[in-house]
Amino acid sequence: MITREIVQDSRFNRGASLPYSLRQIDFHSAMQDVYDFFYDVNQHLRDKGLPRLDDMLRPANLSGTLSDMLTESLAKHSRTLTVNAYHNGHPDLLVEGRYPDNKIKSGEHGVEIKSTRKRGGAVDTHGGRKQWMCVFVYEVDNITEPADMRRPLRIREVYLGQVEPDDFRRNERGDLGTRTSTLDRDGIAKLRRSWVYMHTD
């Protein structure tokens, strides 16, 4: 049985300080957009006798898909932000009108969007920099049997905080790997203090 996840208003941090005129309702709407999409797609797949999208996508692909969907939805609902039109540009969301054609390879005014299954919001980035970072932590039920009884994808945690280059540690990956950066202990603690949405169960 395919079920639809619902955003719970009681899980929001009423005292959260949000930049760029972002509102709680922007996050609520963006998250519900994701839930509705997965419900509609999974209902169609189930009617065809196929596995859920949650079960078909590899974790890295699912994280990328969620990040893209949440970026687009937040841009749609936000009053001041738009999608960075530069391919793989940073940050994902820009203050509308701040940069020519709303595109820039590396800018400062906007919000970077990340998604991960790691509770607490620790996520790799392509370099430590001053930025507003928004991390969505989600969970997927790939275990319950029969598969028809699996719970829908759920966003457990949302963090949005401003971090600095000194908040990151570099991750060396060897000659063939790509160097990444992750918030260090103090940096991740700073991000977690700026929580927007939280499931504690």
C-alpha positions as CSV (number, residue, x, y, z in Angstrom):
1,M,0.0,0.0,0.0
2,I,1.5,3.3,-1.1
3,T,1.0,6.1,1.5
4,R,1.6,9.8,1.3
5,E,3.9,11.5,3.9
6,I,2.7,14.7,5.4
7,V,4.8,17.6,6.7
8,Q,4.1,18.1,10.4
9,D,3.9,21.8,11.5
10,S,4.7,20.9,15.1
11,R,8.2,19.8,14.0
12,F,9.3,23.3,13.0
13,N,11.5,25.4,15.1
14,R,9.4,28.5,15.7
15,G,12.4,30.4,16.9
16,A,14.6,29.7,13.8
17,S,16.2,32.8,12.2
18,L,16.0,32.4,8.5
19,P,17.9,34.5,5.9
20,Y,16.8,36.1,2.7
21,S,13.1,36.5,3.9
22,L,12.6,32.7,3.9
23,R,9.6,31.5,5.8
24,Q,8.5,28.3,7.5
25,I,5.8,27.9,4.9
26,D,8.5,27.9,2.2
27,F,10.1,24.8,3.7
28,H,6.7,23.3,4.4
29,S,5.6,23.7,0.8
30,A,8.9,22.5,-0.7
31,M,9.0,19.4,1.5
32,Q,5.3,18.6,0.7
33,D,6.0,19.0,-3.0
34,V,8.6,16.2,-2.7
35,Y,6.2,14.0,-0.7
36,D,3.5,14.5,-3.2
37,F,5.8,13.7,-6.1
38,F,7.0,10.5,-4.6
39,Y,3.4,9.5,-3.7
40,D,2.2,10.1,-7.3
41,V,5.1,8.4,-8.9
42,N,5.1,5.4,-6.6
43,Q,1.4,5.0,-7.0
44,H,1.8,4.8,-10.7
45,L,4.8,2.4,-10.4
46,R,2.8,0.2,-8.0
47,D,-0.1,0.1,-10.4
48,K,2.3,-1.3,-13.1
49,G,3.7,-3.9,-10.7
50,L,7.1,-2.1,-10.4
51,P,9.2,-1.2,-7.3
52,R,9.0,2.2,-5.7
53,L,11.3,4.9,-6.9
54,D,12.8,5.0,-3.4
55,D,13.9,1.3,-3.9
56,M,15.1,1.7,-7.5
57,L,17.5,4.7,-7.0
58,R,20.9,4.3,-5.6
59,P,21.5,6.3,-2.4
60,A,23.8,8.9,-4.2
61,N,21.3,9.3,-7.0
62,L,18.5,9.7,-4.6
63,S,20.3,12.4,-2.6
64,G,21.1,14.3,-5.8
65,T,17.5,14.0,-7.0
66,L,16.2,15.3,-3.7
67,S,18.6,18.2,-3.6
68,D,17.6,19.3,-7.1
69,M,13.9,18.9,-6.3
70,L,14.1,20.9,-3.0
71,T,16.2,23.6,-4.7
72,E,13.6,24.0,-7.4
73,S,10.7,24.0,-4.9
74,L,12.3,26.4,-2.5
75,A,12.9,28.8,-5.4
76,K,9.3,28.5,-6.4
77,H,7.9,29.3,-3.0
78,S,10.6,31.8,-1.8
79,R,10.0,35.5,-2.2
80,T,13.6,36.4,-2.9
81,L,15.6,33.4,-4.1
82,T,15.9,31.8,-7.5
83,V,17.8,28.8,-8.9
84,N,21.4,29.5,-9.9
85,A,21.3,29.2,-13.7
86,Y,25.0,28.3,-13.9
87,H,25.5,24.6,-14.3
88,N,26.9,23.2,-11.0
89,G,27.3,26.8,-9.8
90,H,27.5,27.7,-6.1
91,P,25.3,28.4,-4.3
92,D,22.3,26.5,-5.6
93,L,19.9,29.3,-4.8
94,L,20.8,33.0,-5.5
95,V,19.2,36.2,-4.4
96,E,17.2,37.1,-7.4
97,G,18.7,40.0,-9.4
98,R,22.0,40.0,-7.5
99,Y,24.0,38.4,-10.4
100,P,23.6,38.9,-14.1
101,D,21.1,36.5,-15.6
102,N,20.8,34.9,-12.1
103,K,23.9,32.8,-12.8
104,I,27.4,32.6,-11.3
105,K,30.1,30.0,-11.0
106,S,30.9,30.9,-7.4
107,G,28.8,33.5,-5.5
108,E,28.3,34.5,-1.9
109,H,24.7,35.7,-1.8
110,G,22.3,32.7,-1.6
111,V,21.8,29.3,-0.1
112,E,23.6,26.0,-0.8
113,I,21.2,23.0,-0.7
114,K,22.4,19.5,0.4
115,S,20.6,16.3,1.3
116,T,21.9,13.2,3.1
117,R,20.8,10.2,5.0
118,K,23.4,10.9,7.8
119,R,21.6,12.1,10.9
120,G,22.9,15.4,12.2
121,G,23.6,16.9,8.8
122,A,27.2,16.0,8.2
123,V,27.7,16.1,4.4
124,D,30.6,16.5,2.0
125,T,31.1,19.7,0.0
126,H,33.5,20.7,-2.8
127,G,35.3,23.1,-0.5
128,G,35.0,25.1,2.7
129,R,33.7,28.6,2.1
130,K,31.6,31.2,3.7
131,Q,28.0,30.3,2.9
132,W,24.5,29.8,4.0
133,M,24.2,26.0,4.0
134,C,20.9,24.1,4.2
135,V,20.9,20.4,4.8
136,F,17.9,18.1,4.5
137,V,18.3,14.8,6.3
138,Y,16.0,12.1,5.0
139,E,15.3,8.4,5.6
140,V,14.1,5.6,3.3
141,D,12.5,2.4,4.4
142,N,14.2,-0.3,2.3
143,I,13.8,-3.1,4.9
144,T,10.2,-3.7,5.8
145,E,8.7,-6.8,4.2
146,P,6.5,-7.2,2.3
147,A,7.7,-4.2,0.3
148,D,4.1,-2.9,-0.1
149,M,4.1,-2.1,3.6
150,R,7.2,0.2,3.5
151,R,6.9,3.7,4.9
152,P,7.3,6.6,2.5
153,L,10.5,8.6,2.2
154,R,10.6,11.1,5.1
155,I,12.6,14.2,5.8
156,R,13.7,13.9,9.4
157,E,15.8,17.0,9.9
158,V,16.4,20.4,8.2
159,Y,19.3,22.7,9.2
160,L,20.1,26.2,7.8
161,G,23.1,28.0,9.1
162,Q,25.9,30.3,8.0
163,V,29.3,28.7,8.1
164,E,32.9,29.9,7.5
165,P,35.9,28.4,5.8
166,D,37.4,27.7,9.3
167,D,34.4,25.5,10.1
168,F,35.5,22.9,7.6
169,R,38.1,20.1,7.5
170,R,39.6,18.8,4.3
171,N,39.1,15.1,3.3
172,E,42.0,13.7,1.3
173,R,41.0,11.0,-1.2
174,G,44.3,10.0,-2.7
175,D,45.6,10.5,-6.3
176,L,42.5,9.3,-8.0
177,G,39.9,10.7,-5.6
178,T,38.2,14.1,-5.5
179,R,39.1,16.2,-2.5
180,T,36.1,17.2,-0.4
181,S,35.5,19.2,2.7
182,T,33.2,18.5,5.6
183,L,32.2,20.6,8.6
184,D,34.4,19.8,11.6
185,R,33.1,19.2,15.1
186,D,32.6,22.8,15.9
187,G,31.2,23.6,12.5
188,I,28.6,20.8,12.6
189,A,27.6,21.9,16.1
190,K,27.1,25.4,14.8
191,L,24.9,24.1,11.9
192,R,22.9,21.9,14.3
193,R,22.1,24.9,16.5
194,S,20.3,26.4,13.5
195,W,17.7,23.7,13.0
196,V,14.6,24.4,11.1
197,Y,12.7,21.0,11.3
198,M,13.2,18.0,13.5
199,H,11.8,14.5,14.1
200,T,13.2,13.1,17.3
201,D,11.6,9.6,17.0
